[in-house]
XYZ file of C-alpha atoms in Angstrom:
305
model
C 14.808 6.727 -5.756
C 15.463 6.592 -9.553
C 14.500 3.912 -12.246
C 15.547 2.377 -15.142
C 15.152 5.421 -16.869
C 17.261 7.604 -14.532
C 13.534 8.904 -13.255
C 12.119 9.420 -10.199
C 10.352 6.404 -8.845
C 6.259 6.742 -9.196
C 4.598 4.477 -6.971
C 2.983 6.299 -4.261
C 0.235 4.798 -1.935
C 1.319 1.471 -3.445
C 2.458 -2.203 -2.279
C 5.514 -4.650 -3.615
C 4.555 -8.148 -4.529
C 6.306 -11.064 -5.854
C 5.460 -13.015 -9.025
C 7.403 -15.904 -9.539
C 11.424 -14.462 -9.393
C 10.279 -11.088 -9.727
C 9.089 -8.236 -7.905
C 6.547 -5.688 -8.897
C 5.884 -2.207 -7.208
C 2.560 -0.573 -8.211
C 1.734 2.592 -6.801
C -0.148 6.663 -7.802
C 1.950 7.787 -10.869
C 2.217 11.967 -9.801
C 4.057 12.615 -12.572
C 4.124 16.610 -13.466
C 3.359 16.449 -16.877
C 0.044 14.025 -16.882
C -3.215 15.275 -18.099
C -4.305 16.910 -15.192
C -8.303 15.233 -16.138
C -6.705 11.628 -15.511
C -5.421 9.379 -13.051
C -2.496 7.419 -13.656
C -1.229 4.260 -11.745
C 2.792 3.071 -12.728
C 4.001 0.066 -12.180
C 7.756 -0.871 -11.756
C 9.778 -4.708 -11.802
C 12.821 -5.751 -10.055
C 14.732 -8.741 -9.267
C 16.297 -7.843 -5.946
C 14.233 -4.917 -4.651
C 16.456 -2.133 -5.365
C 16.944 -1.801 -8.530
C 13.510 -1.003 -10.435
C 12.195 -1.326 -14.432
C 9.598 1.045 -15.161
C 7.084 -1.400 -17.003
C 4.474 1.315 -17.773
C 1.815 3.473 -16.783
C -1.023 0.493 -16.770
C -3.346 2.347 -15.720
C -4.492 5.875 -17.462
C -8.319 6.278 -16.227
C -10.623 9.225 -17.491
C -13.082 10.433 -15.106
C -15.469 7.392 -15.776
C -18.272 8.212 -13.098
C -18.140 11.724 -13.725
C -17.073 12.956 -10.543
C -15.962 16.302 -11.182
C -11.875 17.600 -11.267
C -10.922 17.155 -8.158
C -11.805 13.216 -8.659
C -8.965 10.963 -7.079
C -8.093 7.282 -7.712
C -5.000 6.383 -5.169
C -3.382 3.901 -3.187
C -3.798 1.384 -5.896
C -2.853 -2.541 -4.555
C -2.279 -4.590 -7.244
C -3.592 -8.995 -7.086
C -2.777 -12.055 -9.216
C -5.531 -15.030 -9.962
C -3.208 -18.008 -10.939
C -6.309 -19.749 -11.921
C -7.090 -17.213 -14.733
C -3.833 -15.346 -14.717
C -6.098 -12.270 -14.825
C -4.533 -9.309 -12.804
C -6.735 -7.082 -10.958
C -5.847 -3.201 -9.583
C -7.886 -2.101 -6.598
C -7.993 1.549 -5.882
C -9.507 4.154 -3.744
C -12.188 5.817 -5.558
C -13.588 9.115 -4.721
C -14.544 12.538 -4.686
C -14.376 16.233 -3.030
C -17.266 16.899 -0.748
C -19.781 19.089 -2.187
C -18.621 22.936 -2.003
C -15.172 21.892 -2.355
C -14.593 20.958 1.639
C -12.115 18.800 3.006
C -13.055 15.232 2.644
C -14.470 12.554 0.506
C -18.368 11.701 -0.485
C -18.090 8.490 -2.485
C -15.735 6.288 -0.175
C -15.477 3.237 -2.511
C -13.800 0.953 -4.219
C -12.245 1.082 -7.881
C -11.511 -2.085 -9.714
C -9.319 -2.724 -12.922
C -8.239 -5.964 -14.799
C -5.453 -7.398 -17.258
C -4.581 -10.486 -19.196
C -0.916 -9.015 -18.868
C 0.768 -8.109 -15.488
C 1.727 -4.637 -17.509
C -0.543 -4.358 -19.861
C -3.339 -1.482 -19.943
C -5.739 -2.252 -17.400
C -9.743 -1.916 -18.162
C -11.941 -0.253 -15.670
C -14.606 -2.366 -14.384
C -16.994 -0.412 -12.023
C -16.633 0.755 -7.877
C -18.410 -0.617 -5.076
C -18.484 -0.359 -1.333
C -16.969 -3.214 0.328
C -20.133 -5.140 1.915
C -21.840 -2.089 2.055
C -19.485 -0.175 4.180
C -17.603 3.499 3.041
C -14.023 2.398 1.859
C -11.169 4.797 1.973
C -7.330 4.021 2.133
C -6.786 0.298 1.360
C -4.692 -1.677 2.031
C -3.375 -5.386 1.013
C -2.699 -8.387 2.598
C -1.542 -11.912 0.880
C -1.218 -14.704 3.202
C 1.228 -16.914 3.438
C -1.000 -19.904 1.093
C -2.086 -16.949 -0.982
C -5.053 -15.890 0.204
C -6.089 -12.451 -0.786
C -7.116 -9.576 1.643
C -8.098 -6.360 1.841
C -7.634 -3.445 4.219
C -9.984 -0.486 4.637
C -10.798 2.386 6.697
C -14.206 3.399 7.304
C -14.938 7.136 8.569
C -18.612 7.098 9.640
C -17.488 4.652 12.698
C -13.861 5.135 12.729
C -12.905 1.858 12.050
C -10.437 -0.356 10.380
C -11.488 -3.213 8.911
C -9.786 -6.651 7.267
C -11.703 -7.842 4.678
C -10.952 -11.779 2.504
C -11.529 -11.227 -0.925
C -13.924 -13.529 -3.366
C -12.414 -16.404 -4.628
C -12.287 -14.394 -8.449
C -10.617 -11.251 -6.792
C -13.491 -8.729 -8.056
C -15.559 -8.485 -5.307
C -15.256 -8.305 -0.896
C -16.351 -11.746 0.150
C -16.554 -11.352 4.127
C -15.433 -9.353 6.936
C -12.408 -11.101 8.740
C -11.940 -8.859 11.508
C -12.600 -4.900 12.996
C -10.811 -2.760 14.938
C -12.250 0.404 16.505
C -9.412 2.470 15.964
C -9.213 5.755 13.771
C -6.569 4.624 11.487
C -5.733 4.378 7.962
C -2.791 3.315 5.294
C -3.422 -0.134 6.965
C -0.446 -2.933 6.288
C -0.158 -6.584 8.065
C 2.472 -9.348 8.016
C 2.183 -12.796 9.503
C 5.724 -13.208 11.691
C 6.779 -16.465 13.832
C 3.226 -17.420 15.024
C 1.750 -13.658 15.303
C -0.179 -11.086 12.821
C 1.017 -7.673 13.098
C -1.357 -4.999 12.000
C 0.387 -1.774 10.849
C -1.757 1.711 10.439
C -1.320 5.533 10.406
C -3.585 8.154 12.388
C -5.783 10.066 10.505
C -4.016 13.463 10.137
C -4.056 13.831 5.785
C -1.112 14.165 4.195
C 1.268 15.080 7.858
C 2.877 12.336 9.405
C 2.319 10.920 12.853
C 2.840 8.244 15.054
C 2.046 5.470 13.483
C 0.733 2.310 15.669
C 0.430 -1.633 15.608
C -0.806 -4.390 16.988
C -0.390 -7.870 17.119
C -2.771 -11.360 17.464
C -2.419 -14.792 16.924
C -5.333 -15.071 14.506
C -6.468 -12.786 11.993
C -9.909 -13.215 13.856
C -8.283 -11.853 17.219
C -8.192 -11.160 19.528
C -5.600 -8.219 19.315
C -3.934 -6.267 21.330
C -3.987 -2.563 21.953
C -2.155 0.066 19.262
C 1.369 0.865 19.974
C 4.009 3.288 18.530
C 6.326 1.403 15.796
C 8.896 4.633 17.145
C 9.257 7.162 19.261
C 6.019 9.136 18.802
C 8.452 12.629 18.395
C 10.037 10.892 14.962
C 6.212 11.088 13.281
C 7.385 7.767 12.054
C 10.369 9.740 10.450
C 8.143 11.891 8.398
C 6.496 8.642 6.928
C 3.448 7.102 6.495
C 2.835 3.158 6.028
C 2.100 1.727 2.753
C 3.023 -1.883 2.897
C 4.834 -4.641 4.964
C 6.976 -6.831 2.895
C 8.532 -10.746 4.313
C 11.560 -11.930 2.889
C 11.747 -15.398 4.008
C 15.631 -16.418 3.670
C 17.143 -19.298 4.440
C 18.957 -17.770 7.500
C 16.593 -15.281 8.158
C 12.811 -13.639 7.859
C 13.093 -9.913 7.246
C 10.126 -8.079 7.169
C 10.617 -4.272 5.262
C 8.676 -1.526 6.517
C 7.469 0.851 3.211
C 5.880 4.338 3.646
C 5.521 6.981 2.015
C 7.470 10.769 2.659
C 4.194 13.057 1.231
C 5.500 15.948 -0.116
C 1.676 17.655 -0.469
C 2.526 20.855 -2.246
C 4.984 18.403 -4.659
C 3.071 15.392 -4.838
C 5.624 14.402 -7.995
C 8.363 14.952 -5.670
C 6.905 12.278 -3.048
C 9.933 10.393 -1.329
C 9.832 6.610 -0.148
C 11.416 5.065 3.439
C 11.687 1.260 3.037
C 13.708 -0.354 6.030
C 13.952 -3.517 7.718
C 11.857 -4.192 11.078
C 12.887 -5.095 14.388
C 10.513 -7.738 14.688
C 9.509 -10.599 16.814
C 7.775 -11.809 20.023
C 4.951 -9.467 20.003
C 6.942 -6.381 19.628
C 7.049 -4.108 16.291
C 10.049 -1.180 16.225
C 10.676 0.589 12.912
C 14.847 1.680 13.336
C 15.924 5.137 12.682
C 16.658 5.599 8.982
C 20.021 4.861 7.542
C 21.216 2.712 4.430
C 21.295 -0.523 4.327
C 21.286 -3.757 2.532
C 19.597 -6.975 1.974
C 20.828 -10.629 0.964
C 17.455 -11.764 -1.141
C 18.929 -15.651 -0.696
C 19.672 -15.216 2.996
C 17.353 -12.673 3.990
C 19.738 -11.274 6.091
C 19.905 -7.529 6.445
C 22.942 -4.783 7.233
C 22.523 -1.395 8.660
C 25.589 0.868 7.169
C 25.103 3.632 10.128
C 25.583 7.166 8.487
C 28.458 9.297 9.874
């Protein structure tokens, strides 16, 4: 998927949000030419979710907390405070275990802010939400604009949904917890039900992603079940975001997933597909070309020969 410059879109582990009539896609920039001592987040904008303009590397972060050469800043999510017109970038900030073994030791959230959506974001601080470990993070913005954070806590093998503070600079309260070892959280509200989506803990390698439903964010939630046939491993992708398009004729929910290439992260790809959703069922169809009418919300799948 190429941007307006003809370059591969660098927005891995990110999310898509809408402000006014413009869609914004934020994600990890894994470009090969990046300075290896820094971590980068890029921003793209689009009027139609298909054609993306590169708005720049909005975060070019040094190792501000002295975590060592293998520190990470990943899974960025972008929020907007309309009262102050401030943009707040959340991301997973971490460093490897002592001795360089697999896994992370910090498990914190980093925050950076800017008064312009495509400006240079300034690092503010890191913290553990409500004192809990936080690795992969996801984002949910309710239809009324209420901002939430989804995060994974490894020690208890739990998956949490929390509400952000009024200024979006902190995590205010825990809404619900899932006793399930999941990451890559994504959430959508559709026809009276909430659908929570997540990926199993298999690192870079794909797995059968799962979903659960509830009438209220606080639950009770259903049992988790597969979004596609388990043998597909979610078509080699990992969940990162769910985007709802409320058109004049139909409301469509789009699955946004990452197809990771751990040895060539700069060349990691994306899988976006409209979901079959409703009455407590969520299904990811087999990937194929498709089109979306943003005005009506209708999609059309174009089966490959």
